[in-house]
Every structure is written in structure tokens, then in C-alpha cells.
CSV table of C-alpha atoms in Angstrom, one decimal:
chain,number,residue,atom,x,y,z
A,1,MET,CA,11.3,26.3,17.6
A,2,LEU,CA,8.3,26.0,19.8
A,3,ASP,CA,6.8,29.2,18.3
A,4,GLN,CA,7.2,27.8,14.9
A,5,GLU,CA,5.5,24.6,15.9
A,6,SER,CA,2.7,26.3,17.7
A,7,ARG,CA,1.8,28.2,14.5
A,8,ASP,CA,1.3,24.9,12.7
A,9,SER,CA,-1.9,23.5,13.9
A,10,GLU,CA,-1.5,20.4,11.7
A,11,THR,CA,1.2,19.2,14.0
A,12,GLN,CA,-0.6,19.7,17.3
A,13,TYR,CA,-1.2,16.0,17.9
A,14,SER,CA,2.4,15.1,17.0
A,15,ARG,CA,3.5,17.7,19.6
A,16,ALA,CA,1.1,16.1,22.1
A,17,ALA,CA,2.9,12.9,21.4
A,18,SER,CA,6.4,14.1,21.9
A,19,GLN,CA,5.7,16.8,24.5
A,20,ALA,CA,2.8,15.4,26.4
A,21,THR,CA,2.0,17.1,29.7
A,22,ALA,CA,-0.3,14.3,30.8
A,23,LYS,CA,1.4,11.0,31.4
A,24,GLY,CA,-1.7,9.0,31.7
A,25,GLY,CA,-4.0,7.5,29.0
A,26,THR,CA,-5.9,4.5,27.9
A,27,VAL,CA,-5.2,1.9,25.3
A,28,TYR,CA,-7.0,2.8,22.0
A,29,SER,CA,-5.6,-0.3,20.2
A,30,TYR,CA,-2.6,-2.6,20.5
A,31,THR,CA,-0.8,-5.4,18.9
A,32,LEU,CA,2.0,-7.9,19.7
A,33,LEU,CA,4.6,-7.4,17.0
A,34,GLN,CA,6.5,-10.6,16.0
A,35,GLU,CA,8.6,-9.3,13.1
A,36,PRO,CA,10.8,-6.4,14.4
A,37,PRO,CA,13.0,-4.0,12.4
A,38,LEU,CA,16.8,-4.1,12.7
A,39,GLY,CA,17.8,-2.8,16.1
A,40,TYR,CA,14.7,-4.1,17.9
A,41,GLU,CA,15.2,-7.8,17.6
A,42,SER,CA,16.2,-8.4,21.2
A,43,GLN,CA,12.9,-7.0,22.4
A,44,ALA,CA,10.6,-9.0,20.1
A,45,PRO,CA,7.9,-9.9,20.5
A,46,TYR,CA,6.8,-6.6,21.9
A,47,TYR,CA,3.6,-4.7,22.3
A,48,VAL,CA,2.9,-1.6,20.2
A,49,ALA,CA,-0.2,0.6,21.0
A,50,LEU,CA,-2.1,3.7,20.1
A,51,VAL,CA,-2.6,5.4,23.4
A,52,GLU,CA,-5.3,8.0,23.9
A,53,LEU,CA,-3.8,10.6,26.2
A,54,ASP,CA,-5.9,12.1,29.0
A,55,ASP,CA,-5.4,15.6,27.6
A,56,GLY,CA,-6.3,14.5,24.1
A,57,GLY,CA,-4.5,13.0,21.1
A,58,LEU,CA,-3.2,9.6,20.2
A,59,VAL,CA,0.4,8.5,20.6
A,60,THR,CA,2.1,5.5,18.9
A,61,ALA,CA,4.4,3.8,21.4
A,62,GLN,CA,5.5,0.5,22.8
A,63,LEU,CA,3.9,-1.0,25.9
A,64,THR,CA,6.2,-2.3,28.5
A,65,ASP,CA,5.8,-4.4,31.7
A,66,ILE,CA,2.8,-6.2,30.4
A,67,ASP,CA,2.4,-9.4,32.5
A,68,GLY,CA,-1.1,-10.5,32.1
A,69,SER,CA,-4.0,-9.7,29.9
A,70,LEU,CA,-4.3,-6.5,27.8
A,71,GLN,CA,-7.5,-4.9,26.6
A,72,ILE,CA,-8.6,-1.8,24.8
A,73,GLY,CA,-9.5,0.8,27.4
A,74,ASP,CA,-6.8,-0.3,29.9
A,75,ARG,CA,-5.2,2.5,31.8
A,76,VAL,CA,-1.5,3.1,31.1
A,77,GLU,CA,1.1,5.7,32.0
A,78,MET,CA,4.1,7.1,30.2
A,79,VAL,CA,7.6,6.1,31.3
A,80,THR,CA,11.1,6.8,30.0
A,81,ARG,CA,12.8,3.8,28.5
A,82,LYS,CA,15.7,2.8,26.3
A,83,LEU,CA,14.2,2.3,22.8
A,84,THR,CA,17.2,0.9,20.9
A,85,THR,CA,21.0,1.1,20.5
A,86,ASP,CA,21.9,3.0,17.4
A,87,GLY,CA,24.5,1.4,15.2
A,88,SER,CA,27.9,0.0,15.9
A,89,GLN,CA,28.9,3.0,18.0
A,90,GLY,CA,26.3,1.9,20.5
A,91,MET,CA,24.6,5.3,21.1
A,92,ILE,CA,21.5,4.6,23.3
A,93,VAL,CA,18.3,6.1,22.1
A,94,TYR,CA,15.9,6.9,24.9
A,95,GLY,CA,12.2,7.7,24.5
A,96,TYR,CA,8.8,7.0,26.0
A,97,LYS,CA,6.9,3.8,26.4
A,98,PHE,CA,3.7,3.1,28.3
A,99,ARG,CA,3.2,0.7,31.2
A,100,PRO,CA,0.1,-0.4,33.0
A,101,ALA,CA,-1.0,2.4,35.4
A,102,LEU,CA,0.3,1.7,38.9
B,1,MET,CA,-7.4,12.8,-20.1
B,2,ASN,CA,-5.9,12.6,-23.6
B,3,VAL,CA,-3.6,9.8,-22.5
B,4,SER,CA,-3.6,6.1,-23.4
B,5,ILE,CA,-1.7,3.0,-22.7
B,6,ILE,CA,-0.3,1.4,-25.9
B,7,GLY,CA,1.9,-1.2,-24.4
B,8,ALA,CA,2.0,-3.2,-21.1
B,9,GLY,CA,4.3,-5.8,-19.7
B,10,MET,CA,5.1,-7.5,-16.4
B,11,ILE,CA,7.3,-10.2,-15.0
B,12,PRO,CA,6.3,-12.7,-12.4
B,13,VAL,CA,6.6,-11.5,-8.8
B,14,ARG,CA,9.1,-13.9,-7.3
B,15,GLU,CA,12.3,-14.1,-5.3
B,16,HIS,CA,14.5,-13.2,-8.3
B,17,TRP,CA,17.9,-14.0,-6.8
B,18,SER,CA,19.7,-14.2,-10.1
B,19,LYS,CA,18.6,-10.7,-11.3
B,20,GLY,CA,19.5,-7.2,-10.1
B,21,ILE,CA,17.2,-4.2,-10.1
B,22,ARG,CA,18.3,-3.0,-13.6
B,23,GLU,CA,17.7,-6.5,-15.1
B,24,LEU,CA,14.2,-6.7,-13.6
B,25,ALA,CA,13.3,-3.2,-14.8
B,26,ALA,CA,14.7,-3.7,-18.3
B,27,GLU,CA,12.9,-7.0,-18.7
B,28,ALA,CA,9.5,-5.5,-18.0
B,29,ALA,CA,10.2,-2.4,-20.0
B,30,ARG,CA,11.2,-4.5,-23.1
B,31,LEU,CA,7.9,-6.4,-22.8
B,32,ALA,CA,5.9,-3.2,-22.7
B,33,LEU,CA,7.8,-1.6,-25.6
B,34,GLU,CA,7.4,-4.8,-27.7
B,35,ASP,CA,3.7,-4.8,-26.9
B,36,ALA,CA,3.5,-1.2,-28.1
B,37,GLY,CA,5.5,-2.0,-31.2
B,38,THR,CA,7.9,0.8,-30.5
B,39,ALA,CA,11.5,0.9,-29.6
B,40,CYS,CA,11.9,4.5,-28.3
B,41,VAL,CA,10.1,6.9,-26.0
B,42,ASP,CA,10.7,10.5,-25.0
B,43,ALA,CA,10.8,10.0,-21.3
B,44,LEU,CA,11.2,7.2,-18.6
B,45,TYR,CA,9.6,7.5,-15.2
B,46,VAL,CA,10.6,4.9,-12.6
B,47,GLY,CA,8.4,4.0,-9.7
B,48,ASN,CA,10.6,2.6,-6.9
B,49,ALA,CA,10.3,2.9,-3.1
B,50,TYR,CA,13.2,1.2,-1.5
B,51,GLY,CA,16.2,1.2,-3.9
B,52,ALA,CA,18.1,3.3,-1.4
B,53,THR,CA,17.7,0.9,1.5
B,54,PHE,CA,17.2,-2.5,-0.2
B,55,ASN,CA,19.8,-2.1,-2.9
B,56,GLN,CA,21.9,1.0,-2.0
B,57,GLN,CA,20.9,2.3,-5.4
B,58,THR,CA,19.4,5.6,-6.4
B,59,GLN,CA,19.2,7.4,-9.8
B,60,LEU,CA,17.3,4.6,-11.2
B,61,GLY,CA,16.1,6.7,-14.2
B,62,SER,CA,19.5,7.0,-15.7
B,63,LEU,CA,20.5,3.5,-14.6
B,64,ILE,CA,17.5,1.8,-16.3
B,65,GLY,CA,17.6,4.2,-19.3
B,66,ALA,CA,21.2,3.2,-19.9
B,67,GLU,CA,20.4,-0.5,-19.5
B,68,LEU,CA,17.7,-0.1,-22.2
B,69,GLY,CA,20.1,1.7,-24.5
B,70,MET,CA,18.1,4.9,-24.2
B,71,ASN,CA,21.1,7.2,-23.7
B,72,GLY,CA,20.2,10.8,-23.3
B,73,ILE,CA,16.6,10.3,-22.4
B,74,GLU,CA,14.7,12.3,-19.8
B,75,ALA,CA,14.5,9.8,-16.9
B,76,PHE,CA,14.0,10.0,-13.1
B,77,THR,CA,12.5,8.1,-10.1
B,78,CYS,CA,9.1,9.0,-8.6
B,79,GLU,CA,8.9,8.1,-5.0
B,80,ALA,CA,6.0,8.0,-2.6
B,81,GLY,CA,6.7,4.8,-0.5
B,82,ASP,CA,4.5,1.9,-1.6
B,83,ALA,CA,2.6,4.3,-3.9
B,84,SER,CA,5.7,5.0,-6.0
B,85,GLY,CA,4.4,3.1,-9.0
B,86,GLY,CA,1.1,5.1,-8.9
B,87,VAL,CA,2.9,8.4,-8.7
B,88,ALA,CA,5.2,7.4,-11.6
B,89,LEU,CA,2.1,6.7,-13.7
B,90,ARG,CA,0.6,10.0,-12.5
B,91,THR,CA,3.8,11.8,-13.5
B,92,ALA,CA,3.8,10.2,-17.0
B,93,CYS,CA,0.1,11.2,-17.4
B,94,LEU,CA,0.9,14.8,-16.6
B,95,ALA,CA,3.9,14.8,-19.0
B,96,VAL,CA,1.9,13.4,-21.9
B,97,GLU,CA,-1.2,15.4,-21.2
B,98,SER,CA,0.8,18.6,-21.1
B,99,GLY,CA,2.2,17.9,-24.6
B,100,LEU,CA,5.8,18.4,-23.5
B,101,VAL,CA,6.4,14.7,-23.7
B,102,ARG,CA,5.0,12.8,-26.7
B,103,SER,CA,5.6,9.3,-25.4
B,104,ALA,CA,6.5,8.0,-21.9
B,105,LEU,CA,7.6,4.7,-20.5
B,106,VAL,CA,6.6,4.0,-16.9
B,107,VAL,CA,8.5,1.3,-15.1
B,108,GLY,CA,7.7,0.1,-11.6
B,109,VAL,CA,10.5,-2.0,-10.0
B,110,GLU,CA,11.4,-3.3,-6.6
B,111,LYS,CA,14.2,-5.8,-5.6
B,112,ALA,CA,13.3,-6.7,-2.1
B,113,THR,CA,14.7,-10.2,-1.4
B,114,ASP,CA,18.4,-9.5,-1.3
B,115,ILE,CA,17.9,-8.7,2.3
B,116,VAL,CA,15.8,-10.7,4.8
B,117,GLY,CA,14.3,-10.6,8.3
B,118,PRO,CA,14.8,-7.5,10.5
B,119,ALA,CA,17.0,-5.9,7.9
B,120,ARG,CA,14.2,-5.8,5.4
B,121,VAL,CA,11.6,-4.8,7.9
B,122,GLY,CA,13.9,-1.9,8.9
B,123,ALA,CA,14.6,-1.0,5.3
B,124,ARG,CA,10.9,-0.8,4.6
B,125,ASN,CA,10.4,1.5,7.7
B,126,ILE,CA,11.9,4.5,5.9
B,127,SER,CA,8.4,5.2,4.6
B,128,LEU,CA,7.0,5.7,8.1
B,129,ASP,CA,7.6,8.6,10.4
B,130,ALA,CA,11.2,8.3,11.5
B,131,ASP,CA,10.9,10.4,14.7
B,132,LEU,CA,7.6,9.2,16.0
B,133,GLU,CA,6.9,5.8,14.6
B,134,SER,CA,10.0,3.9,13.4
B,135,VAL,CA,12.1,5.0,16.4
B,136,ASN,CA,9.5,3.2,18.6
B,137,GLY,CA,10.0,-0.1,16.7
B,138,VAL,CA,6.7,0.4,14.9
B,139,THR,CA,6.2,-1.2,11.5
B,140,MET,CA,3.5,-0.9,8.8
B,141,THR,CA,2.3,-4.3,9.8
B,142,ALA,CA,1.9,-3.1,13.4
B,143,LEU,CA,-0.1,0.0,12.1
B,144,ALA,CA,-2.4,-2.3,10.1
B,145,ALA,CA,-2.8,-4.5,13.3
B,146,LEU,CA,-3.7,-1.4,15.4
B,147,MET,CA,-6.4,-0.5,12.8
B,148,MET,CA,-7.7,-4.0,12.6
B,149,ARG,CA,-8.0,-4.6,16.3
B,150,ARG,CA,-9.8,-1.3,16.8
B,151,TYR,CA,-12.1,-2.1,13.8
B,152,ILE,CA,-12.9,-5.5,15.2
B,153,TYR,CA,-13.6,-3.9,18.7
B,154,GLN,CA,-15.8,-1.2,17.3
B,155,ASN,CA,-17.8,-3.4,15.0
B,156,ASN,CA,-17.9,-6.5,17.2
B,157,LEU,CA,-16.3,-8.8,14.6
B,158,THR,CA,-14.2,-12.0,14.6
B,159,LEU,CA,-11.1,-12.7,12.5
B,160,SER,CA,-12.9,-14.9,10.1
B,161,ASP,CA,-15.0,-11.9,9.0
B,162,PHE,CA,-11.9,-10.9,6.9
B,163,GLU,CA,-11.1,-14.2,5.3
B,164,GLY,CA,-13.2,-13.6,2.1
B,165,PHE,CA,-10.7,-10.9,1.0
B,166,SER,CA,-7.8,-13.4,1.2
B,167,ILE,CA,-9.8,-16.3,-0.3
B,168,ASN,CA,-10.7,-14.1,-3.2
B,169,ALA,CA,-7.2,-12.8,-3.8
B,170,HIS,CA,-5.8,-16.4,-3.8
B,171,ARG,CA,-8.6,-17.7,-6.0
B,172,ASN,CA,-7.6,-15.1,-8.6
B,173,GLY,CA,-3.9,-15.4,-8.0
B,174,ALA,CA,-4.0,-19.2,-8.4
B,175,VAL,CA,-4.7,-18.7,-12.2
B,176,ASN,CA,-2.3,-15.8,-12.7
B,177,PRO,CA,1.1,-17.0,-14.0
B,178,CYS,CA,2.7,-13.8,-12.7
B,179,ALA,CA,1.4,-14.3,-9.1
B,180,MET,CA,3.9,-15.1,-6.3
B,181,TYR,CA,1.7,-17.5,-4.3
B,182,ARG,CA,-0.6,-19.5,-6.6
B,183,ASN,CA,-2.2,-21.5,-3.8
B,184,LYS,CA,-5.8,-21.4,-3.0
B,185,LEU,CA,-6.7,-21.0,0.7
B,186,ARG,CA,-8.2,-24.2,2.1
B,187,ASP,CA,-11.3,-24.1,4.2
B,188,GLY,CA,-10.4,-23.2,7.7
B,189,ALA,CA,-6.8,-22.3,6.8
B,190,PHE,CA,-7.3,-18.6,7.5
B,191,ALA,CA,-8.4,-19.1,11.1
B,192,LYS,CA,-5.3,-21.2,11.8
B,193,ALA,CA,-2.7,-18.9,10.2
B,194,PRO,CA,0.2,-17.8,12.5
B,195,MET,CA,0.1,-14.3,13.8
B,196,ILE,CA,2.5,-11.7,12.4
B,197,ALA,CA,1.1,-8.8,14.6
B,198,ASP,CA,-2.0,-10.0,16.3
B,199,PRO,CA,-4.8,-9.8,14.9
B,200,VAL,CA,-2.9,-9.5,11.5
B,201,SER,CA,-2.0,-13.1,10.5
B,202,LEU,CA,0.1,-14.5,7.7
B,203,PHE,CA,-3.0,-14.7,5.6
B,204,ASP,CA,-4.0,-11.1,6.2
B,205,CYS,CA,-0.8,-9.6,4.9
B,206,ALA,CA,0.8,-9.6,1.5
B,207,PRO,CA,4.3,-11.1,0.9
B,208,ASP,CA,7.2,-9.0,-0.2
B,209,GLY,CA,8.5,-9.9,-3.6
B,210,ASP,CA,10.8,-8.8,-6.4
B,211,GLY,CA,9.0,-7.5,-9.5
B,212,ALA,CA,8.8,-5.1,-12.4
B,213,ALA,CA,6.0,-3.9,-14.6
B,214,ALA,CA,5.9,-1.3,-17.3
B,215,VAL,CA,3.4,0.6,-19.5
B,216,VAL,CA,4.0,2.9,-22.5
B,217,LEU,CA,1.8,6.0,-22.7
B,218,VAL,CA,1.1,8.4,-25.6
B,219,GLY,CA,-1.7,10.8,-26.4
B,220,SER,CA,-5.1,9.1,-27.1
B,221,ASP,CA,-5.2,10.6,-30.6
B,222,LEU,CA,-1.9,9.0,-31.5
B,223,ALA,CA,-2.7,5.7,-29.7
B,224,ALA,CA,-5.6,5.0,-32.0
B,225,ASP,CA,-3.3,4.8,-35.0
B,226,MET,CA,-0.6,2.8,-33.2
B,227,VAL,CA,-2.2,-0.2,-31.7
B,228,PRO,CA,-5.6,-2.0,-32.2
B,229,GLN,CA,-6.7,-1.8,-28.5
B,230,PRO,CA,-5.4,1.3,-26.7
B,231,VAL,CA,-6.5,1.7,-23.1
B,232,GLN,CA,-7.4,5.3,-22.2
B,233,ILE,CA,-6.5,6.7,-18.8
B,234,CYS,CA,-9.6,8.8,-18.1
B,235,ALA,CA,-8.7,10.0,-14.6
B,236,SER,CA,-5.6,10.4,-12.4
B,237,ALA,CA,-5.8,11.8,-8.9
B,238,VAL,CA,-3.4,11.9,-5.9
B,239,ALA,CA,-4.4,12.9,-2.4
B,240,THR,CA,-2.5,12.9,0.9
B,241,ASP,CA,-3.7,12.6,4.5
B,242,ARG,CA,-2.1,13.6,7.8
B,243,PHE,CA,1.0,11.5,7.7
B,244,MET,CA,0.5,9.4,10.8
B,245,LEU,CA,-2.4,7.3,11.9
B,246,GLN,CA,-2.2,9.0,15.4
B,247,ASP,CA,-2.8,12.4,13.9
B,248,ARG,CA,-6.1,11.6,12.3
B,249,ASP,CA,-9.5,12.6,13.8
B,250,ASP,CA,-10.6,9.0,13.1
B,251,PRO,CA,-7.8,6.5,12.5
B,252,LEU,CA,-10.3,4.2,10.8
B,253,HIS,CA,-11.3,6.7,8.2
B,254,PHE,CA,-9.0,7.0,5.2
B,255,GLU,CA,-9.7,10.5,4.1
B,256,ALA,CA,-7.2,10.6,1.3
B,257,ILE,CA,-8.8,7.5,-0.3
B,258,GLY,CA,-12.1,9.3,-0.5
B,259,LYS,CA,-10.5,12.5,-1.8
B,260,SER,CA,-8.5,10.7,-4.5
B,261,PHE,CA,-11.4,8.4,-5.5
B,262,PHE,CA,-14.0,11.1,-5.8
B,263,ALA,CA,-11.6,13.5,-7.6
B,264,ALA,CA,-11.0,10.7,-10.1
B,265,LEU,CA,-14.7,10.0,-10.6
B,266,GLU,CA,-15.3,13.7,-11.2
B,267,GLN,CA,-12.5,14.0,-13.7
B,268,ALA,CA,-13.9,11.1,-15.7
B,269,GLN,CA,-17.5,12.2,-15.1
B,270,LEU,CA,-18.4,8.8,-13.9
B,271,GLY,CA,-20.2,7.3,-11.0
B,272,ARG,CA,-19.3,4.2,-8.8
B,273,GLU,CA,-21.8,2.2,-10.9
B,274,ASP,CA,-19.7,2.8,-14.0
B,275,ILE,CA,-16.7,1.0,-12.6
B,276,ASP,CA,-16.5,-2.7,-13.6
B,277,LEU,CA,-13.5,-3.8,-11.4
B,278,LEU,CA,-11.2,-2.5,-8.7
B,279,GLU,CA,-7.5,-3.1,-8.1
B,280,LEU,CA,-7.1,-2.0,-4.5
B,281,HIS,CA,-4.0,-1.8,-2.3
B,282,ASP,CA,-4.8,-5.0,-0.4
B,283,ALA,CA,-1.5,-5.2,1.5
B,284,TYR,CA,-3.6,-6.1,4.5
B,285,THR,CA,-7.2,-7.2,4.6
B,286,ILE,CA,-8.2,-4.3,6.9
B,287,MET,CA,-6.9,-1.9,4.2
B,288,THR,CA,-9.4,-3.3,1.7
B,289,ALA,CA,-12.3,-3.1,4.2
B,290,LEU,CA,-11.5,0.5,5.0
B,291,ALA,CA,-10.8,1.5,1.4
B,292,LEU,CA,-14.2,0.2,0.3
B,293,GLU,CA,-15.8,2.3,3.1
B,294,ALA,CA,-13.9,5.4,2.2
B,295,MET,CA,-15.0,5.1,-1.4
B,296,GLY,CA,-18.6,4.8,-0.3
B,297,TYR,CA,-19.2,1.2,-1.6
B,298,CYS,CA,-20.7,0.6,1.9
B,299,LEU,CA,-21.3,2.4,5.2
B,300,PRO,CA,-18.4,3.0,7.7
B,301,GLY,CA,-17.9,-0.2,9.7
B,302,ALA,CA,-19.4,-2.4,6.9
B,303,GLY,CA,-16.5,-2.9,4.6
B,304,TRP,CA,-16.0,-6.5,5.8
B,305,THR,CA,-19.5,-7.4,4.7
B,306,LEU,CA,-18.3,-7.2,1.0
B,307,ALA,CA,-16.0,-10.1,1.7
B,308,SER,CA,-18.8,-12.4,3.1
B,309,ASP,CA,-19.6,-15.8,1.6
B,310,LYS,CA,-15.9,-16.4,0.8
B,311,GLY,CA,-15.6,-13.3,-1.2
B,312,SER,CA,-18.3,-14.2,-3.8
B,313,HIS,CA,-19.3,-10.5,-4.2
B,314,ILE,CA,-15.8,-9.5,-5.1
B,315,ALA,CA,-15.0,-12.5,-7.3
B,316,LEU,CA,-14.3,-12.3,-11.0
B,317,GLU,CA,-18.0,-13.0,-11.7
B,318,GLY,CA,-19.2,-11.0,-8.7
B,319,ASP,CA,-20.9,-7.6,-8.5
B,320,LEU,CA,-17.7,-5.8,-7.7
B,321,PRO,CA,-14.6,-7.7,-8.8
B,322,VAL,CA,-11.5,-6.8,-6.6
B,323,SER,CA,-7.9,-7.9,-6.9
B,324,THR,CA,-8.6,-9.7,-10.2
B,325,PHE,CA,-5.0,-11.0,-10.7
B,326,GLY,CA,-4.6,-11.8,-7.0
B,327,GLY,CA,-3.9,-8.4,-5.6
B,328,LEU,CA,-0.9,-7.8,-3.4
B,329,LYS,CA,-2.0,-10.7,-1.2
B,330,SER,CA,-1.5,-13.4,-3.8
B,331,ARG,CA,0.3,-11.8,-6.8
B,332,GLY,CA,2.7,-10.4,-4.2
B,333,ASN,CA,3.7,-7.0,-2.9
B,334,PRO,CA,6.6,-5.7,-5.1
B,335,GLY,CA,6.7,-2.4,-3.1
B,336,GLY,CA,7.1,0.6,-5.4
B,337,ALA,CA,6.2,-1.5,-8.5
B,338,THR,CA,2.7,-2.2,-7.3
B,339,GLY,CA,1.0,0.7,-8.9
B,340,VAL,CA,2.3,-0.2,-12.3
B,341,TYR,CA,1.3,-3.9,-11.9
B,342,GLN,CA,-2.2,-2.6,-11.3
B,343,ALA,CA,-2.1,-0.6,-14.5
B,344,VAL,CA,-0.8,-3.6,-16.5
B,345,GLU,CA,-3.4,-6.0,-15.0
B,346,SER,CA,-6.2,-3.5,-15.7
B,347,ALA,CA,-5.0,-2.9,-19.3
B,348,LEU,CA,-5.2,-6.7,-19.9
B,349,GLN,CA,-8.7,-6.8,-18.4
B,350,LEU,CA,-9.9,-3.9,-20.7
B,351,ARG,CA,-8.4,-5.5,-23.8
B,352,ALA,CA,-10.2,-8.8,-22.9
B,353,SER,CA,-6.7,-10.5,-22.7
B,354,ALA,CA,-6.7,-11.4,-19.1
B,355,GLY,CA,-7.1,-15.1,-19.7
B,356,ALA,CA,-8.4,-17.1,-16.7
B,357,ASN,CA,-8.4,-13.8,-14.8
B,358,GLN,CA,-10.8,-12.1,-17.2
B,359,VAL,CA,-13.7,-10.1,-15.7
B,360,PRO,CA,-16.6,-10.6,-18.1
B,361,ASP,CA,-17.2,-7.5,-20.3
B,362,ALA,CA,-14.8,-5.3,-18.4
B,363,ARG,CA,-15.0,-1.8,-19.8
B,364,ARG,CA,-13.7,0.4,-16.9
B,365,ALA,CA,-11.2,-0.3,-14.2
B,366,LEU,CA,-10.2,1.7,-11.1
B,367,ILE,CA,-6.8,1.2,-9.7
B,368,GLN,CA,-5.6,2.5,-6.3
B,369,ASN,CA,-2.1,2.6,-5.0
B,370,ILE,CA,-1.5,3.5,-1.3
B,371,ALA,CA,1.6,4.3,0.8
B,372,GLY,CA,1.6,3.9,4.6
B,373,PRO,CA,-1.8,3.9,6.3
B,374,GLY,CA,-3.4,5.9,3.5
B,375,SER,CA,-0.9,8.7,3.8
B,376,THR,CA,-0.5,8.9,0.0
B,377,VAL,CA,-3.3,7.6,-2.2
B,378,VAL,CA,-3.2,7.5,-6.0
B,379,THR,CA,-6.3,6.6,-8.1
B,380,HIS,CA,-6.5,6.1,-11.8
B,381,ILE,CA,-9.5,5.1,-13.9
B,382,LEU,CA,-8.8,3.2,-17.1
B,383,GLN,CA,-11.2,2.4,-19.9
B,384,ARG,CA,-11.4,0.8,-23.3
B,385,GLN,CA,-10.6,3.6,-25.6
B,386,PRO,CA,-13.7,4.7,-27.5
B,387,ASP,CA,-13.3,4.7,-31.3
B,388,GLU,CA,-13.8,8.4,-31.7
B,389,ALA,CA,-11.1,9.3,-29.1
């Protein structure tokens, strides 16, 4: 699977997103989303950002643990979080979010 | 291309609670067929994006064909998210140009308002990347907001720099009987609009609506004998970009818009100066600014300047009329029907039958239908058919 992906240079940034080695980055852009899709209502409003990873590439992800102000260029780090609960069976979907660098 | 529009019809974009997807589609189709003065066609191509998730309905080709009494006809859906209407028109152009299909009916249809709130937002999210965007709770509006905030940051702008796009759209939509929101924006209203995804406010983004629009296409040689004012489709071009914003070298450069736009100009052997009006995919004000840049109407970072002075440059009487019937912002955003609405509106302009929305002496129109953040872009150029065609 990895070999197949590595042959496809078009997906290199996507792989950076899902298999990033660096956990740190900076906020490239962000927004506070008020109208969530089904399954995300309990979290709304929540921050969504494009994060520029330290080893290159952008990742689309939620920001978490934002208490005060937020600006483009802020340092953030990747953490594992629950993203949503899938359907009536209640399977939990885990993934990555970013929080202010500690 | 040797392809012309001989009939066009659309229904108002509304919350059509009393009608289903087949009734909406059939209503627009009958208007277009009546306009063309014909009852039958060889093929039906349906532009629809969210039938599967809004309506639990696929196979719209057969469904709508049967509703129209066209049993046995070649019919199927063309899907490319919000660019579905554009790719249905493109498919019909290819079919007629090839000679394999003599006449084609294109119907764009979307029935969005049967579901509301988070359910509709989620249903729309099928056109984003399921594994890397939607799973993170990201929506198209959030992507537009990410672009807009970065654009404001890089170019040192304020929110009010975008208001001209919405003021213009509502000015034009206010006189279009088919528009969903026919209100003009009052002075200062834009700045006070509630945020949907900061900095995208209610007046930056287009409202979801139910709608259907249809056109009938035949070869240009036949068209001249069938109707008094055929509208020729002189270019048709589709381009795609890296699917996600995050995978682009510059998230503020819509590469596929440029590719599709310049391919269309080359096909038609025209320059930017030959285009009299633009119907752009103004689902968000930032999309219009970035589209104008990608097409070279201004330098990168300067798209917003075309909206200055309350959008006077892009008004019906301006240098570069945009969204002449209100665009997605005021006419409404009927999802996968949008690209066909654009074709109908342009056909009316080129026949000089646009009423209060008429652009003076419109001879050529460029229409552009986009899915996602410029992931799929469809551009068509339409013109008054020359007598010798």
C-alpha cells in the first residue's frame, strides 16, 4: 500500500496530512464554523484550519483547546482526538486535531 | 462547435415544498421544449449533484425521461458536484457535435430543501474529500472561509472590500422573477451580516434552493431553420485541479479555472475583450475574486478591486457585467442545476430577451460552473449565432 502511494507523487501532500512525521506547524488560515454537518453538531461552533506542517505541506483539520485569540502564524501541534461518533451504532471515529503548541 | 441552443427554460429558485425532483425537472424541460417548438429529442442529460443524499434518488435520466413521456430515450445523469449542470451541458455538446445524437435535452435539477440544518450540510459534504476533509467536520463554506481569511491577510483587506460582489448580485437578482432573494442590499448591511464561518458572512455566501433549468441543443446548421434566434455554443472546456485545497501549491490560485477558461477562448478563437458578460460560480464572494484573477481579468491579489464602488464595474451597464440575473448569491444556488441556469440566462441575454436584466448589445457570454474549491471547472462560451452558421 505504501509502495503504491509513494509511486504517486500527486498524493504526496495528502500523505503528509495523514502520515505526518512532524507534529508541529503554523496556522496558515482558520475559521470558526457555525453550521456543522450531521454528526458534528455537539462540537459547533468549532475552529477549522489549514495548518502548514514544519516538514512541508498543508493539512485541513480542526483546532482544539483554543482559549484566547487566534492568528495566522500561530504555532500548533497535532494531537489525537475523537472526531465524531458514526451512526446509531456509536462507533467512535478518532483522528487528528491541532492545539496551540505547549 | 457546431452546436446551438434552440430552446431554454427555467423555473424560479425557491423552496418548492409541494414539488418533487421529477416535477421540478419536468416543468423546466417542458418550458425548454415549448420554447424550441419541438416535442421530442434523441437524448436527455441530467445535471444533478445531490439526488442520492438529498432525495435518496438516483437514475434521474430514466426517472425524468419517463415523467416527460419520453420512454425509451437515451438518458442518464452527469455528476461533478456543484458543476454537474455544466458537465451535463458539456456531455450534450459532445453528443451533438459527434453526430451520434441529433438533438439533446439538458436538464439541471436539485431538490435541496426537503432536509434542513446539519442534515443538509452533511448531505452536501459528499462532494468534498471524505477521508481528509469531511471526516474532520470541514464544509465547503469552511474552505471558502479559509481562502478568504488568507486572501484578506495577504492583501491587507477588510470585509467591506468584498461587498460590491454581493451588492451587484442582489441588484440584478432584484429584477429577476426567477431569483430566490429579490432584495437589494441596503447600505451598511453587508458589514453587519452574521458570520457563517468567519470571515464568510450570510451576505458572502449563496443560499441553497430548489430549482430546475433546461436547454435543447441541436447542430447549428439545423438550428438556423428551426428557431429565429439560435444561440451557438462556440466553446466547451472542462478542467480539474488537485482535489483538495491543501494539496495545491498555492491555495489562492485556481489553476483549473485558468485552464478551462483559456482552453475555451482558444477553441472559440476569441480574446477576453470579445466576451460581453460573465456568469461566474459566485457561491462565495471570494470565489468570484479568485476566478477573475485566474482568468487574467486582473493581477493575482487584485480580484476584489473589480467589485469596488458597489460593483459598478460588474453591473449590467458596467465594463464587465457579472452575475447578470443575480448569480448564485441572489438567484439562489440550486446545486447541480446551476450550470444549466447559467446557460438559460446567457441564452436570454444573447437573444436580447433578458428584460430588466438585459446587458446592452450582448453578443457573447462566458459561463463558468465550479465544484468544490475549483476542483472541477466547466467553461462554455455562447454567442448569437451568425446568419451563415
